Amino acid sequence: MVEAEVIMKKKNEEERGGKRRWGWAAIGAVLMVLVAISITSKYTKNPNSCQCAQDSRKYTGIVEDCCCDYETVDSINGAVLHPLLQELVTTPFFRYFKVKLWCDCPFWPDDGMCKLRDCSVCECPETEFPELFKKPSQYALPSDDLKCQEGKPEAAVDRTLDSKAFRGWMEVDNPWTNDDETDNSEMTYVNLLLNPERYTGYTGPSARRIWDAVYSENCPQYASGESCQEKKVLYKLISGLHSSISIHIASDYLLDEAKSLWGKNLDLMYDRVLRYPDRVRNLYFTYLFVLRAVTKAKNYLEQAEYETGNHDEDLKAQSLIRQLLYNPKLQAACPLPFDEAKLWQGQSGPELKQQIQKQFRNISALMDCVGCEKCRLWGKLQVLGLGTALKILFSVDGHSQSNQPLQLQRNEVIALVNLLNRLSESIKFVQEVSPSIEKKMDGLLSEPIAEEFSSWRRIWEAVGGFWLKKLQL
C-alpha cells in the first residue's frame, strides 16, 4: 500500500513537471507567434520602413551623371551662387517676364480656370508702373471677373514694352519649346517679384492630370539598370524640376487661411520630396545641368545688353552676371558641373536627341493646360528655362556646328537665370530643413518602439500570469 502511494506521488510530480515544461514551451510559442505577427504587420503597413531606417538622409559623393559632389554643391551654392542669384533676380531686367497666359489646352477640353484667389495673376494699376513702362499696350489680359487677391500686391502684373525697355536681343524661336517666342500677340509682362511661386490651392484631378501626362506619355521613368545615359536625362530633369516646384509650394504654404498665416509646411515637403532620395538626387542633377548651361553660354551672356532705362540697376545686373560667370570659387570647386560631350555619341545619337526634343516640346505644350494662372506662369517660365538649357547644351555644338553661333532671346535668358535661382533656393531649403525633419521623423519612429516595448511587457505579464496560475493547479 505504501509502495503504491509512493509510485502514485512520483507519477503526479512527473505530470506536474511535464505540465510546467509544456506551459513554458507554450508561453514561448505564443510570444514567438505574436512577434512574427507584429513584425509582419509593421512592414505591411509601411513597406518603406526598412529603407527609411537604413537611409541616413545624407547625400555624399558625386552627383549621378555629373562632375561635382553633393558637398561641393551645398558649399558653393550657399556661399556663392545663392546670394548672387537672389540679388540678380531682383534687378529690373530679370524681374519682368513676357508670357502668354491665356491659351487653349491642345490635349483636352478646358475644364475651367482656377478661381481660387491665390491662383490668379492680375494686372497692376497704372499708377504702379514706372514712367518708362506707361505706354499703352495693344494686348491686355481678360479680367474674367478675377479679383487681385483683395488688393494684395502678390498677384499683381507689371508689363512693359520690349522695343524700348530691352534692346540688343535677337528675336529667335526656341526649338525645344512649344511657344513661338517671336510671336508677341497676346503676350503680357509679369513682375515676378509680385507673383511668387508658392501654394495656390491648385490641387485635385486637374493638377494630377498634368503631371500624369508629363510622366506617363512624355517622360517615362527609365528602366532599372538602364545604361543609356541619354534616356535618363529627360526624366531626371523633369523629376528635379518637379521636386523644386514641390519644395517651393511647401516652403511658402498657407498654414491658416483665416489668419492669412504663411510659412513652411515641413510635413508636405517630406511627403512630396525628402522621403524619396531619388527626387532629391534629381534636384541636384537638374541644378548642375542648368548651371553648366549658364557657364557654357558665358561669352554670350557677358556681352549681352541688360538695359532697362535704369542705369544704376542695369550696371548692377551686368556686374552680377560677370560675378556669376567668372567666380573663382565656382571655377576652382566645380569647373564642369555636367559633361554634355558624353551624350549623343553613337549612331542613334541624333535620333535620340530628336526624340527627347519632341517629348520636351509636348511637356512645354502641357503648360497651357494648367488650370491655375499663377502655376501656369511659373510652369511656363521654368520649362522655358529648362528648354533654354537644353538649347545651349545640345542645339549648338562648338565642334560640329561652329558655323551656327548661339543666339538667345532676352526672355530665354530671364527664364534661365530665374530657373537657376529657383533650383538654388530649393537646394538651400533642403539643407536648412533636413536636420529638423530628420529629428522629427526619428521622434515619430522612436514613439512606436517605446509603445511596442510597453505592449510586449503587458502581453508577457498577462500570458505569463495566466500560465503560472494554470500550472499551480
Coordinates of N, CA and C in Angstrom, one line a residue, residues 184-380:
N184 N 4.5 88.0 -80.5 CA 4.2 88.9 -79.4 C 2.7 89.0 -79.2
S185 N 1.9 88.4 -80.0 CA 0.5 88.5 -79.8 C 0.0 87.9 -78.5
E186 N -0.8 88.6 -77.8 CA -1.4 88.2 -76.5 C -0.3 87.9 -75.4
M187 N 0.8 88.5 -75.6 CA 1.9 88.4 -74.6 C 1.7 89.5 -73.6
T188 N 2.0 89.3 -72.3 CA 2.0 90.3 -71.3 C 3.2 90.2 -70.5
Y189 N 3.6 91.3 -69.9 CA 4.8 91.3 -69.0 C 4.3 91.2 -67.5
V190 N 5.0 90.3 -66.8 CA 4.7 89.9 -65.5 C 5.8 90.3 -64.6
N191 N 5.5 91.0 -63.5 CA 6.6 91.3 -62.5 C 6.7 90.0 -61.6
L192 N 7.7 89.3 -61.7 CA 7.9 88.0 -61.0 C 8.0 88.2 -59.5
L193 N 8.5 89.3 -59.0 CA 8.6 89.6 -57.6 C 7.2 89.8 -57.0
L194 N 6.3 90.2 -57.7 CA 4.9 90.4 -57.2 C 4.0 89.1 -57.4
N195 N 4.6 88.1 -58.0 CA 3.9 86.9 -58.3 C 4.7 85.7 -57.8
P196 N 5.0 85.5 -56.6 CA 6.0 84.5 -56.1 C 5.4 83.1 -56.3
E197 N 6.3 82.2 -56.6 CA 5.9 80.8 -56.7 C 5.7 80.2 -55.3
R198 N 4.4 79.9 -55.0 CA 4.0 79.5 -53.7 C 2.7 78.6 -53.8
Y199 N 2.2 78.2 -52.6 CA 1.0 77.5 -52.6 C -0.2 78.3 -53.1
T200 N -1.0 77.7 -54.0 CA -2.2 78.5 -54.5 C -3.5 77.8 -54.3
G201 N -3.4 76.5 -53.7 CA -4.7 75.8 -53.6 C -5.0 75.0 -54.8
Y202 N -4.2 75.0 -55.8 CA -4.4 74.2 -57.1 C -4.0 72.8 -56.9
T203 N -5.0 72.0 -56.6 CA -4.8 70.5 -56.3 C -5.9 69.7 -57.0
G204 N -5.9 68.4 -56.8 CA -7.0 67.6 -57.2 C -6.8 67.0 -58.6
P205 N -7.8 66.5 -59.3 CA -7.7 65.8 -60.6 C -7.0 66.6 -61.6
S206 N -7.3 67.9 -61.7 CA -6.7 68.8 -62.8 C -5.2 68.9 -62.6
A207 N -4.7 69.1 -61.4 CA -3.3 69.2 -61.2 C -2.6 67.8 -61.5
R208 N -3.3 66.8 -61.0 CA -2.7 65.4 -61.1 C -2.6 65.0 -62.6
R209 N -3.6 65.5 -63.4 CA -3.6 65.1 -64.8 C -2.5 65.7 -65.5
I210 N -2.0 66.9 -65.1 CA -0.8 67.5 -65.8 C 0.4 66.6 -65.6
W211 N 0.7 66.3 -64.3 CA 1.9 65.5 -64.0 C 1.8 64.1 -64.6
D212 N 0.6 63.5 -64.5 CA 0.4 62.2 -65.1 C 0.7 62.2 -66.6
A213 N 0.3 63.2 -67.3 CA 0.6 63.3 -68.7 C 2.1 63.6 -69.0
V214 N 2.7 64.3 -68.1 CA 4.1 64.6 -68.2 C 4.9 63.3 -68.1
Y215 N 4.6 62.5 -67.1 CA 5.4 61.3 -66.8 C 5.0 60.1 -67.7
S216 N 3.8 59.9 -67.8 CA 3.3 58.6 -68.5 C 3.5 58.7 -70.0
E217 N 3.2 59.9 -70.6 CA 3.2 60.0 -72.0 C 4.5 60.6 -72.6
N218 N 5.1 61.5 -71.9 CA 6.2 62.2 -72.5 C 7.6 62.0 -71.8
C219 N 7.5 61.5 -70.6 CA 8.7 61.4 -69.8 C 8.7 60.1 -68.9
P220 N 8.6 58.9 -69.5 CA 8.5 57.7 -68.7 C 9.8 57.5 -68.0
Q221 N 9.7 56.9 -66.8 CA 10.9 56.6 -66.0 C 11.7 55.5 -66.7
Y222 N 13.0 55.7 -66.7 CA 13.9 54.7 -67.3 C 13.9 53.4 -66.5
A223 N 14.1 52.4 -67.2 CA 14.1 51.1 -66.5 C 15.3 50.9 -65.6
S224 N 15.1 50.1 -64.6 CA 16.2 49.8 -63.6 C 17.4 49.2 -64.3
G225 N 18.5 49.7 -64.1 CA 19.7 49.2 -64.7 C 20.0 49.8 -66.1
E226 N 19.2 50.8 -66.5 CA 19.3 51.4 -67.8 C 20.8 52.0 -67.9
S227 N 21.5 51.6 -69.0 CA 22.8 52.0 -69.2 C 22.9 53.2 -70.1
C228 N 21.9 53.5 -70.9 CA 21.9 54.6 -71.9 C 21.6 55.9 -71.1
Q229 N 22.7 56.7 -71.0 CA 22.5 57.9 -70.2 C 21.5 58.9 -70.8
E230 N 21.5 58.9 -72.2 CA 20.6 59.8 -72.9 C 19.1 59.6 -72.5
K231 N 18.7 58.4 -72.2 CA 17.4 58.0 -71.9 C 17.0 58.5 -70.5
K232 N 18.1 58.7 -69.6 CA 17.8 59.1 -68.3 C 17.6 60.6 -68.2
V233 N 18.2 61.4 -69.1 CA 18.4 62.8 -68.9 C 17.0 63.5 -68.7
L234 N 16.1 63.3 -69.7 CA 14.8 64.0 -69.6 C 14.1 63.7 -68.4
Y235 N 14.0 62.4 -68.0 CA 13.3 62.0 -66.8 C 13.8 62.7 -65.6
K236 N 15.2 62.7 -65.4 CA 15.8 63.3 -64.3 C 15.6 64.8 -64.2
L237 N 15.7 65.4 -65.4 CA 15.4 66.9 -65.4 C 14.0 67.2 -65.0
I238 N 13.0 66.5 -65.5 CA 11.7 66.8 -65.1 C 11.4 66.5 -63.7
S239 N 12.0 65.3 -63.2 CA 11.8 65.0 -61.8 C 12.4 66.0 -60.9
G240 N 13.6 66.5 -61.3 CA 14.3 67.5 -60.5 C 13.5 68.8 -60.4
L241 N 12.9 69.2 -61.6 CA 12.1 70.4 -61.6 C 10.8 70.2 -60.8
H242 N 10.2 69.0 -60.9 CA 9.0 68.7 -60.1 C 9.3 68.8 -58.6
S243 N 10.5 68.3 -58.2 CA 10.9 68.4 -56.8 C 11.1 69.8 -56.4
S244 N 11.7 70.6 -57.2 CA 11.9 72.1 -56.9 C 10.5 72.8 -56.7
I245 N 9.6 72.5 -57.6 CA 8.3 73.2 -57.5 C 7.6 72.7 -56.2
S246 N 7.6 71.5 -55.9 CA 7.0 71.0 -54.7 C 7.6 71.6 -53.4
I247 N 8.9 71.8 -53.4 CA 9.6 72.4 -52.3 C 9.2 73.8 -52.1
H248 N 9.1 74.6 -53.2 CA 8.6 76.0 -53.1 C 7.2 76.1 -52.6
I249 N 6.4 75.2 -53.1 CA 5.0 75.2 -52.6 C 5.0 74.9 -51.0
A250 N 5.8 74.0 -50.6 CA 5.8 73.6 -49.2 C 6.5 74.7 -48.3
S251 N 7.4 75.4 -48.9 CA 8.2 76.3 -48.2 C 7.5 77.7 -48.0
D252 N 6.5 77.9 -48.8 CA 5.7 79.1 -48.7 C 4.2 78.7 -48.8
Y253 N 3.7 78.2 -47.7 CA 2.4 77.5 -47.7 C 1.4 78.3 -46.8
L254 N 0.2 78.3 -47.2 CA -0.9 78.9 -46.5 C -1.3 78.0 -45.3
L255 N -0.8 78.3 -44.1 CA -1.0 77.4 -43.0 C -2.4 77.7 -42.3
D256 N -2.8 78.9 -42.4 CA -4.1 79.3 -41.8 C -4.7 80.3 -42.6
E257 N -5.7 79.9 -43.4 CA -6.4 80.9 -44.4 C -7.1 82.0 -43.6
A258 N -7.7 81.7 -42.5 CA -8.5 82.7 -41.7 C -7.6 83.8 -41.2
K259 N -6.4 83.4 -40.8 CA -5.4 84.4 -40.3 C -4.4 84.9 -41.4
S260 N -4.6 84.3 -42.6 CA -3.6 84.6 -43.7 C -2.2 84.4 -43.2
L261 N -2.0 83.2 -42.6 CA -0.7 82.9 -42.0 C 0.1 82.0 -43.0
W262 N 1.2 82.4 -43.4 CA 2.0 81.7 -44.4 C 3.3 81.2 -43.7
G263 N 3.8 80.0 -44.1 CA 5.0 79.5 -43.5 C 5.4 78.2 -44.2
K264 N 6.4 77.5 -43.5 CA 6.8 76.2 -44.1 C 6.0 75.1 -43.7
N265 N 5.6 74.3 -44.6 CA 4.8 73.0 -44.3 C 5.8 71.9 -44.5
L266 N 6.5 71.5 -43.4 CA 7.6 70.5 -43.4 C 7.0 69.1 -43.7
D267 N 5.8 68.8 -43.2 CA 5.2 67.5 -43.5 C 5.0 67.3 -45.0
L268 N 4.5 68.4 -45.6 CA 4.3 68.3 -47.1 C 5.6 68.2 -47.8
M269 N 6.6 68.9 -47.4 CA 7.9 68.8 -48.0 C 8.5 67.4 -47.9
Y270 N 8.3 66.8 -46.7 CA 8.8 65.5 -46.5 C 8.0 64.5 -47.4
D271 N 6.7 64.6 -47.4 CA 5.9 63.6 -48.1 C 6.1 63.7 -49.6
R272 N 6.3 65.0 -50.1 CA 6.4 65.2 -51.6 C 7.8 64.9 -52.1
V273 N 8.9 65.2 -51.3 CA 10.2 65.2 -51.8 C 11.2 64.4 -50.9
L274 N 11.4 64.8 -49.7 CA 12.5 64.4 -48.9 C 12.5 62.9 -48.5
R275 N 11.3 62.3 -48.5 CA 11.3 60.9 -48.2 C 11.7 60.0 -49.3
Y276 N 11.9 60.6 -50.5 CA 12.3 59.9 -51.7 C 13.7 60.4 -52.1
P277 N 14.7 59.6 -51.8 CA 16.1 60.0 -52.1 C 16.3 60.3 -53.6
D278 N 15.7 59.6 -54.5 CA 15.9 59.8 -55.9 C 15.4 61.2 -56.3
R279 N 14.4 61.7 -55.7 CA 13.9 63.0 -56.0 C 14.8 64.1 -55.6
V280 N 15.5 63.9 -54.5 CA 16.5 64.8 -54.0 C 17.7 64.8 -55.0
R281 N 18.1 63.6 -55.3 CA 19.2 63.4 -56.2 C 19.0 64.1 -57.6
N282 N 17.7 63.9 -58.1 CA 17.4 64.5 -59.4 C 17.3 66.0 -59.3
L283 N 17.0 66.6 -58.1 CA 17.1 68.0 -57.9 C 18.5 68.5 -58.1
Y284 N 19.4 67.8 -57.5 CA 20.8 68.2 -57.6 C 21.3 68.1 -59.1
F285 N 20.9 67.0 -59.7 CA 21.2 66.8 -61.1 C 20.7 68.0 -62.0
T286 N 19.5 68.3 -61.8 CA 18.9 69.4 -62.6 C 19.6 70.7 -62.4
Y287 N 20.0 71.0 -61.1 CA 20.7 72.2 -60.7 C 22.0 72.3 -61.5
L288 N 22.8 71.2 -61.4 CA 24.1 71.2 -62.1 C 24.0 71.2 -63.6
F289 N 22.9 70.6 -64.2 CA 22.7 70.7 -65.6 C 22.4 72.1 -66.0
V290 N 21.6 72.9 -65.3 CA 21.3 74.2 -65.7 C 22.5 75.1 -65.4
L291 N 23.2 74.9 -64.3 CA 24.4 75.6 -64.1 C 25.5 75.5 -65.2
R292 N 25.6 74.3 -65.7 CA 26.5 74.0 -66.8 C 26.1 74.8 -68.0
A293 N 24.8 74.9 -68.3 CA 24.3 75.7 -69.5 C 24.7 77.2 -69.3
V294 N 24.5 77.7 -68.1 CA 24.8 79.1 -67.8 C 26.3 79.3 -68.1
T295 N 27.2 78.5 -67.5 CA 28.6 78.7 -67.7 C 29.1 78.4 -69.1
K296 N 28.4 77.5 -69.8 CA 28.8 77.3 -71.2 C 28.5 78.5 -72.1
A297 N 27.4 79.2 -71.8 CA 27.0 80.4 -72.5 C 27.6 81.7 -72.0
K298 N 28.7 81.6 -71.2 CA 29.2 82.8 -70.6 C 29.7 83.9 -71.6
N299 N 30.3 83.5 -72.7 CA 30.7 84.5 -73.6 C 29.5 85.3 -74.2
Y300 N 28.5 84.6 -74.4 CA 27.2 85.3 -74.9 C 26.6 86.2 -73.8
L301 N 26.5 85.6 -72.7 CA 25.9 86.3 -71.6 C 26.7 87.5 -71.1
E302 N 28.0 87.4 -71.1 CA 28.8 88.5 -70.7 C 28.7 89.7 -71.6
Q303 N 28.5 89.5 -72.9 CA 28.5 90.6 -73.9 C 27.1 91.1 -74.2
A304 N 26.1 90.4 -73.6 CA 24.7 90.9 -73.8 C 24.4 92.2 -73.1
E305 N 23.4 92.9 -73.6 CA 23.0 94.2 -73.0 C 21.8 93.9 -72.1
Y306 N 22.0 94.5 -70.9 CA 21.0 94.4 -69.9 C 20.4 95.7 -69.5
E307 N 19.9 96.4 -70.6 CA 19.4 97.8 -70.4 C 17.9 97.8 -70.2
T308 N 17.4 98.5 -69.2 CA 16.0 98.8 -69.0 C 15.7 100.2 -68.8
G309 N 16.7 101.1 -69.0 CA 16.5 102.5 -68.7 C 16.9 103.0 -67.3
N310 N 17.2 102.0 -66.5 CA 17.6 102.3 -65.1 C 19.1 102.1 -65.1
H311 N 19.9 103.1 -65.2 CA 21.3 103.0 -65.4 C 22.0 102.2 -64.3
D312 N 21.8 102.6 -63.1 CA 22.4 102.0 -61.9 C 22.1 100.5 -61.8
E313 N 20.8 100.2 -61.9 CA 20.4 98.8 -61.8 C 20.9 98.0 -63.0
D314 N 21.0 98.6 -64.2 CA 21.5 97.8 -65.3 C 23.0 97.5 -65.2
L315 N 23.7 98.5 -64.6 CA 25.1 98.2 -64.3 C 25.3 97.1 -63.3
K316 N 24.4 97.2 -62.3 CA 24.4 96.1 -61.2 C 24.1 94.8 -61.8
A317 N 23.2 94.7 -62.7 CA 22.8 93.4 -63.4 C 24.0 92.9 -64.1
Q318 N 24.7 93.7 -64.9 CA 25.9 93.4 -65.7 C 27.0 92.9 -64.8
S319 N 27.2 93.6 -63.7 CA 28.3 93.2 -62.7 C 28.0 91.8 -62.1
L320 N 26.7 91.6 -61.7 CA 26.3 90.3 -61.1 C 26.5 89.2 -62.0
I321 N 26.1 89.4 -63.3 CA 26.2 88.3 -64.3 C 27.7 87.9 -64.4
R322 N 28.6 88.9 -64.5 CA 30.0 88.6 -64.6 C 30.5 87.9 -63.4
Q323 N 30.1 88.3 -62.2 CA 30.5 87.6 -61.0 C 30.0 86.1 -61.0
L324 N 28.8 85.9 -61.5 CA 28.3 84.6 -61.6 C 29.1 83.7 -62.6
L325 N 29.4 84.3 -63.7 CA 30.1 83.5 -64.8 C 31.6 83.3 -64.5
Y326 N 32.2 84.2 -63.8 CA 33.7 84.1 -63.6 C 34.1 84.0 -62.1
N327 N 33.2 83.5 -61.3 CA 33.5 83.4 -59.9 C 34.7 82.4 -59.7
P328 N 35.8 82.8 -59.0 CA 36.9 81.9 -58.9 C 36.6 80.7 -58.0
K329 N 35.8 80.8 -57.0 CA 35.5 79.7 -56.1 C 34.7 78.6 -56.9
L330 N 33.8 79.1 -57.7 CA 33.0 78.1 -58.5 C 33.9 77.4 -59.5
Q331 N 34.8 78.2 -60.2 CA 35.6 77.6 -61.2 C 36.6 76.6 -60.6
A332 N 37.1 76.9 -59.4 CA 38.0 76.0 -58.7 C 37.3 74.8 -58.2
A333 N 36.1 74.9 -57.6 CA 35.5 73.8 -57.0 C 34.7 72.9 -58.0
C334 N 34.1 73.5 -59.0 CA 33.3 72.7 -59.9 C 33.4 73.3 -61.3
P335 N 34.5 73.2 -62.0 CA 34.7 73.8 -63.3 C 33.8 73.3 -64.4
L336 N 33.4 72.0 -64.3 CA 32.5 71.4 -65.3 C 31.4 70.7 -64.6
P337 N 30.3 71.4 -64.3 CA 29.2 70.8 -63.5 C 28.6 69.5 -64.1
F338 N 28.5 69.6 -65.5 CA 27.9 68.5 -66.2 C 28.6 68.4 -67.6
D339 N 29.0 67.2 -68.0 CA 29.7 67.0 -69.2 C 28.8 66.5 -70.3
E340 N 28.2 67.4 -71.1 CA 27.3 67.1 -72.2 C 28.0 66.4 -73.4
A341 N 29.3 66.5 -73.4 CA 30.0 65.9 -74.6 C 29.9 64.4 -74.6
K342 N 29.6 63.8 -73.4 CA 29.5 62.3 -73.3 C 28.2 61.8 -74.0
L343 N 27.3 62.7 -74.3 CA 26.0 62.3 -74.9 C 26.0 62.3 -76.4
W344 N 25.0 61.5 -77.0 CA 24.8 61.5 -78.4 C 26.0 61.1 -79.2
Q345 N 26.8 60.1 -78.7 CA 28.0 59.7 -79.4 C 27.8 58.6 -80.4
G346 N 26.8 57.7 -80.1 CA 26.6 56.6 -81.0 C 25.8 56.9 -82.3
Q347 N 25.6 55.9 -83.1 CA 24.8 56.1 -84.3 C 23.4 56.6 -84.1
S348 N 22.8 56.2 -82.9 CA 21.5 56.5 -82.6 C 21.4 57.9 -81.9
G349 N 22.5 58.6 -81.7 CA 22.5 59.8 -81.0 C 21.6 60.9 -81.6
P350 N 21.7 61.2 -82.9 CA 20.8 62.2 -83.5 C 19.3 61.8 -83.3
E351 N 19.0 60.5 -83.5 CA 17.6 60.1 -83.3 C 17.1 60.3 -81.9
L352 N 18.0 59.9 -80.9 CA 17.6 60.1 -79.5 C 17.4 61.6 -79.2
K353 N 18.2 62.4 -79.8 CA 18.1 63.9 -79.5 C 16.8 64.4 -80.0
Q354 N 16.4 64.0 -81.2 CA 15.1 64.4 -81.8 C 13.9 63.9 -81.0
Q355 N 14.1 62.6 -80.5 CA 13.0 62.1 -79.7 C 12.8 62.9 -78.4
I356 N 13.9 63.2 -77.7 CA 13.8 64.0 -76.5 C 13.3 65.4 -76.7
Q357 N 13.8 66.0 -77.8 CA 13.3 67.3 -78.2 C 11.8 67.3 -78.4
K358 N 11.3 66.3 -79.1 CA 9.8 66.2 -79.3 C 9.1 66.0 -78.0
Q359 N 9.6 65.1 -77.1 CA 8.9 64.9 -75.8 C 8.9 66.2 -75.0
F360 N 10.0 66.9 -75.0 CA 10.1 68.1 -74.2 C 9.1 69.2 -74.8
R361 N 9.0 69.3 -76.1 CA 8.0 70.2 -76.7 C 6.6 69.9 -76.2
N362 N 6.3 68.6 -76.1 CA 5.0 68.2 -75.6 C 4.8 68.6 -74.2
I363 N 5.8 68.5 -73.4 CA 5.8 68.9 -72.0 C 5.5 70.4 -71.9
S364 N 6.2 71.1 -72.8 CA 6.1 72.6 -72.8 C 4.6 73.0 -73.2
A365 N 4.0 72.2 -74.1 CA 2.7 72.5 -74.5 C 1.7 72.2 -73.4
L366 N 2.0 71.2 -72.6 CA 1.1 70.9 -71.5 C 1.0 72.0 -70.5
M367 N 1.9 73.0 -70.4 CA 1.8 74.1 -69.5 C 0.6 75.0 -69.8
D368 N 0.1 74.9 -71.1 CA -1.2 75.6 -71.4 C -2.4 74.9 -70.8
C369 N -2.3 73.7 -70.3 CA -3.4 73.0 -69.7 C -3.5 73.2 -68.2
V370 N -2.5 73.9 -67.6 CA -2.5 74.1 -66.2 C -3.7 75.1 -65.9
G371 N -4.6 74.7 -65.0 CA -5.8 75.4 -64.7 C -5.6 76.5 -63.7
C372 N -4.4 76.7 -63.2 CA -4.1 77.8 -62.2 C -3.2 78.8 -62.9
E373 N -3.6 80.1 -63.0 CA -2.9 81.1 -63.8 C -1.5 81.3 -63.2
K374 N -1.4 81.4 -61.9 CA 0.0 81.7 -61.4 C 0.8 80.4 -61.5
C375 N 0.2 79.2 -61.4 CA 1.0 78.0 -61.6 C 1.4 77.9 -63.1
R376 N 0.6 78.4 -64.0 CA 0.9 78.3 -65.4 C 2.1 79.3 -65.7
L377 N 2.1 80.5 -65.0 CA 3.2 81.4 -65.2 C 4.5 80.8 -64.8
W378 N 4.6 80.2 -63.7 CA 5.9 79.6 -63.2 C 6.2 78.3 -64.0
G379 N 5.2 77.6 -64.4 CA 5.4 76.4 -65.2 C 6.0 76.8 -66.5
K380 N 5.5 77.8 -67.2 CA 6.0 78.2 -68.5 C 7.4 78.8 -68.3

